[in-house]
Short mmCIF file of C-alpha atoms in Angstrom, two decimals:
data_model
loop_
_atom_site.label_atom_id
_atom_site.label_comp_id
_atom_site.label_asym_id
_atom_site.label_seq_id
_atom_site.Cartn_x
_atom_site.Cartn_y
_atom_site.Cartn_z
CA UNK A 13 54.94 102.29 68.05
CA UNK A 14 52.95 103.92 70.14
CA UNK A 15 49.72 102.72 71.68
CA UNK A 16 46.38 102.72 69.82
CA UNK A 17 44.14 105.98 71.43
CA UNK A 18 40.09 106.87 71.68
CA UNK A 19 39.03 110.00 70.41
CA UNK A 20 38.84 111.27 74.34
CA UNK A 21 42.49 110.02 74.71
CA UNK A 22 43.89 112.21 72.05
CA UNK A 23 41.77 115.03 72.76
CA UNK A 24 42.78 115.05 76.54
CA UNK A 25 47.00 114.21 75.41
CA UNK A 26 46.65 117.43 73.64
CA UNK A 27 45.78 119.90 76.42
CA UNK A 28 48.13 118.52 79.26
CA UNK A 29 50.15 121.14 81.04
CA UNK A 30 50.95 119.31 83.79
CA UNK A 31 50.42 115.09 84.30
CA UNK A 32 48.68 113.83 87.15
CA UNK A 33 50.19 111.58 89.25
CA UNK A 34 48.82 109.39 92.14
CA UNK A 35 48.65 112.41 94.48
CA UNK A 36 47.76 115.15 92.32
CA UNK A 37 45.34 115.61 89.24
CA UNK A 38 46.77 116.93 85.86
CA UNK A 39 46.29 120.70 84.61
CA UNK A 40 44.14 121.03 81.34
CA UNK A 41 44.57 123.87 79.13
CA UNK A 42 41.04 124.76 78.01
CA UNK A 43 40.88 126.26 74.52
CA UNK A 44 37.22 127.74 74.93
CA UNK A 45 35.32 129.39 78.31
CA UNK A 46 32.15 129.82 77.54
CA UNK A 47 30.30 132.03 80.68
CA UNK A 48 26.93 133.44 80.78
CA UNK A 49 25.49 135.96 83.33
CA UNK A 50 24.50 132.92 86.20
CA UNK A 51 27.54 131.41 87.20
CA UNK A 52 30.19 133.93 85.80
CA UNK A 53 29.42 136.84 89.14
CA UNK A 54 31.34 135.38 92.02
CA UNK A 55 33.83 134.04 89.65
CA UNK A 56 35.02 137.30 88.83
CA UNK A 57 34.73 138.87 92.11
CA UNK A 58 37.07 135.80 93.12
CA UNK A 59 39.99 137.13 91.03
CA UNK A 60 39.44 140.45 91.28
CA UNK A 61 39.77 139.92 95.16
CA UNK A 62 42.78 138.09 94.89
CA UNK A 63 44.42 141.28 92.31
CA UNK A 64 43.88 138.82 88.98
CA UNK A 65 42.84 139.77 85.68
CA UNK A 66 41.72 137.22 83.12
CA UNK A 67 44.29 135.19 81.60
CA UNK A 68 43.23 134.89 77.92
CA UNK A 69 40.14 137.27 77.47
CA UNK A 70 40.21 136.20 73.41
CA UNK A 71 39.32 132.06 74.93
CA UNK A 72 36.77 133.46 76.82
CA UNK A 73 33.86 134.10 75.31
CA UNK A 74 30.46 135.68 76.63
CA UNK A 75 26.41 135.99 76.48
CA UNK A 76 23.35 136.75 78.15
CA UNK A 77 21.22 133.63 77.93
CA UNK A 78 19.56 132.27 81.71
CA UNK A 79 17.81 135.13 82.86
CA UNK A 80 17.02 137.71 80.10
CA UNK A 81 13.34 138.13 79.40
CA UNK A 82 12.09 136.71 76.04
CA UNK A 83 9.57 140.45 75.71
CA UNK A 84 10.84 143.72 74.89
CA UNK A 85 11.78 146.99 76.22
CA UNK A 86 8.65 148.12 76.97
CA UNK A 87 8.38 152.26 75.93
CA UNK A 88 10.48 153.22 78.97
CA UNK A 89 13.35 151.30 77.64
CA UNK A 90 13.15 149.01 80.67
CA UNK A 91 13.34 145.26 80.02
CA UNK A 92 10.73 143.12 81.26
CA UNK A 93 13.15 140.98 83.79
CA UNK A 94 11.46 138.58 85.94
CA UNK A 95 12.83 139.33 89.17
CA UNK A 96 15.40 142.09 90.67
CA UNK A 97 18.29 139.09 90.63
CA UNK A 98 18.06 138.67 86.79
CA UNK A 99 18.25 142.12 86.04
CA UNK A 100 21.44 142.17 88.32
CA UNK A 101 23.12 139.44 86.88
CA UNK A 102 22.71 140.52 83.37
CA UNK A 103 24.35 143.87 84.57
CA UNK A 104 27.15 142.70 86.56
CA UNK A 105 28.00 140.35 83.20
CA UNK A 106 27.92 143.72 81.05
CA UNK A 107 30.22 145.48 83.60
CA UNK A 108 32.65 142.63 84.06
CA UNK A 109 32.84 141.51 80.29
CA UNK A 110 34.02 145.14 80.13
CA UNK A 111 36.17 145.69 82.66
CA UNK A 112 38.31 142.62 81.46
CA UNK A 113 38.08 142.56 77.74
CA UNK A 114 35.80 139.73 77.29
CA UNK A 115 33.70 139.38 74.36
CA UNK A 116 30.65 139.56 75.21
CA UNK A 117 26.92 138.55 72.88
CA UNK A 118 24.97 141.60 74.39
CA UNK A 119 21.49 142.25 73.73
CA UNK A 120 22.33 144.33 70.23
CA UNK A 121 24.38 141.42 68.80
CA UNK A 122 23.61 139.11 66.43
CA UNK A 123 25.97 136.39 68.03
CA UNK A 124 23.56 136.58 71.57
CA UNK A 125 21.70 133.06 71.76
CA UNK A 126 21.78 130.24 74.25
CA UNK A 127 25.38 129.37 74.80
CA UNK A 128 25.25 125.79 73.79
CA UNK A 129 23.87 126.38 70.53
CA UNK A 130 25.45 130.09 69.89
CA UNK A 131 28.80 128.21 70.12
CA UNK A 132 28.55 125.95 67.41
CA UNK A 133 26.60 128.04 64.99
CA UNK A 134 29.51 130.57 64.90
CA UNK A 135 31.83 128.13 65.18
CA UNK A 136 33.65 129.03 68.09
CA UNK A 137 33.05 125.23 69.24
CA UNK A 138 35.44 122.96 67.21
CA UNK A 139 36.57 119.54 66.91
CA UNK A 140 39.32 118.60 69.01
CA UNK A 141 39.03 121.59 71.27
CA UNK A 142 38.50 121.59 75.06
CA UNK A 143 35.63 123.21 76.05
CA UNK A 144 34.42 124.71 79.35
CA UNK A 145 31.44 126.51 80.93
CA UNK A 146 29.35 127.24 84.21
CA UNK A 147 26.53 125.01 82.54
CA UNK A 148 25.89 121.08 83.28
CA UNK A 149 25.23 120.15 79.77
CA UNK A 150 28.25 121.31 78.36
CA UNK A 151 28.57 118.14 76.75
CA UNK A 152 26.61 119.26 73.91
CA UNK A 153 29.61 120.46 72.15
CA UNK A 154 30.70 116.99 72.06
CA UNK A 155 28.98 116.26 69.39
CA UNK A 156 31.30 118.35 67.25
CA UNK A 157 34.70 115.84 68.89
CA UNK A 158 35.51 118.59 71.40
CA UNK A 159 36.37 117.34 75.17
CA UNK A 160 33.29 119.59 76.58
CA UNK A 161 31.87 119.71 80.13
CA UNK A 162 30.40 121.74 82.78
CA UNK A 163 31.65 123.03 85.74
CA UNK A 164 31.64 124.99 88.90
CA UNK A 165 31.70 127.94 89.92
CA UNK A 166 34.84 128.49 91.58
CA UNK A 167 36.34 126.66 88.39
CA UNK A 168 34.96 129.14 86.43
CA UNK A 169 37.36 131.43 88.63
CA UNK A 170 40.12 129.26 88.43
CA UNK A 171 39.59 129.64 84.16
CA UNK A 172 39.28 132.75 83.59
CA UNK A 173 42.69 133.32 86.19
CA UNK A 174 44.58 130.65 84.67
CA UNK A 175 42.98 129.27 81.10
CA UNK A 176 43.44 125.92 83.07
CA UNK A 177 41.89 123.28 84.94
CA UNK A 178 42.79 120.70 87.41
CA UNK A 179 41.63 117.17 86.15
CA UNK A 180 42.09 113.63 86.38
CA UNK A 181 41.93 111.75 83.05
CA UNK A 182 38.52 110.00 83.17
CA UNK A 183 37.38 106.49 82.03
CA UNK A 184 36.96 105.18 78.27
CA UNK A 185 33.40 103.90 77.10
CA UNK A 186 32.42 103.74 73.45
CA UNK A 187 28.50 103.02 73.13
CA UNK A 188 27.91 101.43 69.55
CA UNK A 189 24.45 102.21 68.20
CA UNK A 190 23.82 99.83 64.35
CA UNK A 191 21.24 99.79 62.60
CA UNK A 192 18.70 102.52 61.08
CA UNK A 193 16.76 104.47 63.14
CA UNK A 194 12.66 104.54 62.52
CA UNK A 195 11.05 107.78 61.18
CA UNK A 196 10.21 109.87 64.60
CA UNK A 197 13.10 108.82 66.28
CA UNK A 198 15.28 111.22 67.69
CA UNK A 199 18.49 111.84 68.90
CA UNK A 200 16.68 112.58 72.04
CA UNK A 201 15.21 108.91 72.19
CA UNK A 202 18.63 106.90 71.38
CA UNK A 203 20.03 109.00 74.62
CA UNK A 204 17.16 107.83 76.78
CA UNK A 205 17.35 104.06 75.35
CA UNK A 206 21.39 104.65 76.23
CA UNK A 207 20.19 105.65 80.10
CA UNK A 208 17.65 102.83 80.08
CA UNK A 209 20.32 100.69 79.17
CA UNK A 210 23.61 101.85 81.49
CA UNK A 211 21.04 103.21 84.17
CA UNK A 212 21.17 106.77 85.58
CA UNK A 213 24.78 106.69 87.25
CA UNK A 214 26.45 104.31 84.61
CA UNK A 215 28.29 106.31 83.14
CA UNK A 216 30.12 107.64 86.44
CA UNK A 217 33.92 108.60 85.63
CA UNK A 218 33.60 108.14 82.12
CA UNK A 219 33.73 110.16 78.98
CA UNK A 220 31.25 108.32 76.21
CA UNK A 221 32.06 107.90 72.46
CA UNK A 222 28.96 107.18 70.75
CA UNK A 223 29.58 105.37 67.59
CA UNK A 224 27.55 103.29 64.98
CA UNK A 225 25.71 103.34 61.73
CA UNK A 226 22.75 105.16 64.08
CA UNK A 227 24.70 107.88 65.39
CA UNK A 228 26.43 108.81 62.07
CA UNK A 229 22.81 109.10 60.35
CA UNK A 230 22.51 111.39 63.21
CA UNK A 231 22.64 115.50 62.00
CA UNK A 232 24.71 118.00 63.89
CA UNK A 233 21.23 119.08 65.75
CA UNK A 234 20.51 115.00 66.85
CA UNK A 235 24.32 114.84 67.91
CA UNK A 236 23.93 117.99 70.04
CA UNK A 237 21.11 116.65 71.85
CA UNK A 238 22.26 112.90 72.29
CA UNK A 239 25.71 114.38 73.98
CA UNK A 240 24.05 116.68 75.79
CA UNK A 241 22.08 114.20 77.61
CA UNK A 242 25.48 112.03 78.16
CA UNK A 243 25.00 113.84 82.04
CA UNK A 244 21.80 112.31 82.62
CA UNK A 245 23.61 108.56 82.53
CA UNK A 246 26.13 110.97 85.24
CA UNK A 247 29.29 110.63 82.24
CA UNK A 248 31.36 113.46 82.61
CA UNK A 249 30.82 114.13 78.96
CA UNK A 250 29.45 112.39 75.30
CA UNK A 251 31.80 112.84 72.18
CA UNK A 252 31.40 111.65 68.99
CA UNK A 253 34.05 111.38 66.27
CA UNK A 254 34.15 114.42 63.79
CA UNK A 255 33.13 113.21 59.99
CA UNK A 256 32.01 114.76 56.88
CA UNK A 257 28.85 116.06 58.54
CA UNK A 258 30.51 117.66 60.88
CA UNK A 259 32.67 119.70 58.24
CA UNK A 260 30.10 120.45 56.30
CA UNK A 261 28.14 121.79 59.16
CA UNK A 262 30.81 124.02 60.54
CA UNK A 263 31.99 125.27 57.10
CA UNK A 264 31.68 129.20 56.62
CA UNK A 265 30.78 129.84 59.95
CA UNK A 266 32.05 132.91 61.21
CA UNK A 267 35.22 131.58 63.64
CA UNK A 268 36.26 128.78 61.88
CA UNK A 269 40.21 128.89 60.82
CA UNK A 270 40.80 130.69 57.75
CA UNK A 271 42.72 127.37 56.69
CA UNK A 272 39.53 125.19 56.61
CA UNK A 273 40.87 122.51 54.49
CA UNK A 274 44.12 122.23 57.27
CA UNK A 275 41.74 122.01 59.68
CA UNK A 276 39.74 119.49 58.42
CA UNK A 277 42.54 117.14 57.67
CA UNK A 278 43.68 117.69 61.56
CA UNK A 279 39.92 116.93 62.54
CA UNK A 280 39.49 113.58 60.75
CA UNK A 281 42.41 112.21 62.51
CA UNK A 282 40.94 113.07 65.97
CA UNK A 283 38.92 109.32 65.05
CA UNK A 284 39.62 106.62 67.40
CA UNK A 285 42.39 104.41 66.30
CA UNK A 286 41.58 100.48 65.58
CA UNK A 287 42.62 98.62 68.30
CA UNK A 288 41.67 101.33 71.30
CA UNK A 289 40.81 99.60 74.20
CA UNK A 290 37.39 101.12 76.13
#
C-alpha cells in the first residue's frame, strides 16, 4: 500500500520527467507558462541564439500586463507609455509571441488582464496543474491546487525550450487555520497573521497547504490573495486543496476541459490523504 501523500506530493509525482538524486535535481514538466512582456525578452533571445524554437507554444500562454499604460491612444494612435523601455518591451512581446506561435492577450483582446488573475478567470489555471511564470507571486494560482511559482529569467528560457524545469522536491508544511473569521477580515490579514506567526523566512524550502474551517470559508478571490502572499513568509509556494468552491468557480470558464464532470472527480482527489506526514 503505498504511502499516504500531501496535496504538493501528488501534484509534484505527477510532473516528474526525470528524479533527482543526491547530485542532481529532478526535471518538472510544467503544464502552464505564463510570460508577460518584462521578463519574457532575453528569454527568447536566449533560444533563438542557441537555434531553438519553443517547445509547446499551446502551454505557453501570453499578455501585456507590467508596463502598458492604463490611458488611451491618444488621437495619433500612440499609447501613452511611461518611458521608451515599456513601449519596447510591449513590442518585442508582440513580435516574439508571433514569431513563435504563442498566444498572446494583446491590447484588442478580451482575455488581456494581469496575468495572475487573467489565468484563473479563463481558466487556463487548474487544479492539479504545474504552473510557471517570470512573476514572484506566482503562487496565487495555488489557491486553485495547482503547484505554482515564480521564476527567473533564464528559466523562463529554459521553459519555453524545453516545457521543463530543473527542481528539487521542496519541504511539506500544512498551516491549519479553525475557527470563523470576523466581518472585515480578509484573506489578506490571515496571510499576514501566518508571517507574524512563522516570521518572514519561515517558510524557506517549503511549499504551504493552508487548511482549516477559516481557509475553506475563504472565496476563490481570499484564496488568491492568501497564496499569493505565501512568498512573503519566503515558501516557495501556498496551495490549498481544490473543493466545491473551487468547481463552482472555474465552471464555464472558457479553457476548462470539455469533460468538466471528469475533471472534477480527478480534482477532488488531488486532497491530502489522512495520515500525510508535514
Amino acid at each position: 500500500m503505498s504511502q499516504p501523500r500531501t496535496l504538493y506530493q501528488k501534484v509534484w509525482d505527477r510532473h516528474v520527467v526525470v528524479p533527482e538524486t543526491a547530485e542532481t535535481p529532478g526535471v518538472m514538466y510544467v503544464d502552464l507558462h505564463l510570460v508577460h512582456e518584462v521578463t519574457s525578452p532575453q528569454a527568447f533571445s536566449e533560444i533563438e541564439a542557441r537555434g531553438l524554437k519553443v517547445r509547446r507554444p499551446g502551454r505557453t500562454f501570453a499578455t501585456l500586463d507590467h508596463s502598458t499604460p492604463t490611458l488611451p491612444a491618444g488621437p495619433d494612435g500612440q499609447r501613452p507609455y511611461v518611458t521608451e523601455q515599456a513601449r519596447r518591451q510591449v513590442e518585442t512581446l508582440e513580435a516574439n509571441c508571433a514569431r513563435h506561435g504563442v498566444e498572446l492577450a494583446g491590447w484588442g483582446s478580451d482575455q488581456r488582464g494581469v496575468v495572475h488573475v487573467m489565468g484563473p478567470e479563463l481558466g487556463l489555471t487548474q487544479p492539479g496543474m504545474t504552473v510557471v511564470c517570470g512573476d514572484s507571486h506566482t503562487a496565487t494560482h495555488g489557491a486553485f491546487g495547482a503547484l505554482a511559482f515564480g521564476i527567473g529569467t533564464s528559466e523562463v528560457g529554459h521553459v519555453l525550450a524545453t516545457q521543463c524545469l530543473l527542481q528539487r522536491r521542496a519541504k511539506s508544511m500544512r498551516v491549519t487555520v479553525d475557527g470563523a473569521l470576523r466581518s472585515g477580515v480578509s484573506g489578506k490579514d490571515v496571510a499576514l497573521a501566518v508571517i507574524a506567526a512563522i516570521g518572514f523566512g519561515g517558510g524557506t524550502g517549503y511549499v504551504i497547504e493552508y487548511a482549516g474551517e477559516a481557509v475553506r470559508a475563504l472565496d476563490m478571490e481570499g484564496r488568491m490573495t492568501l497564496c499569493n502572499m505565501s512568498i512573503e513568509a519566503g515558501a516557495r509556494a501556498g496551495m490549498i486543496a481544490p473543493d466545491q468552491t473551487t468547481v463552482d468557480w472555474l465552471r464555464g470558464r472558457r479553457h476548462v476541459p470539455a469533460d468538466y464532470e471528469a475533471a472534477v472527480a480527478d480534482w477532488l482527489g488531488l486532497a491530502t490523504d489522512p495520515g500525510a506526514v508535514f
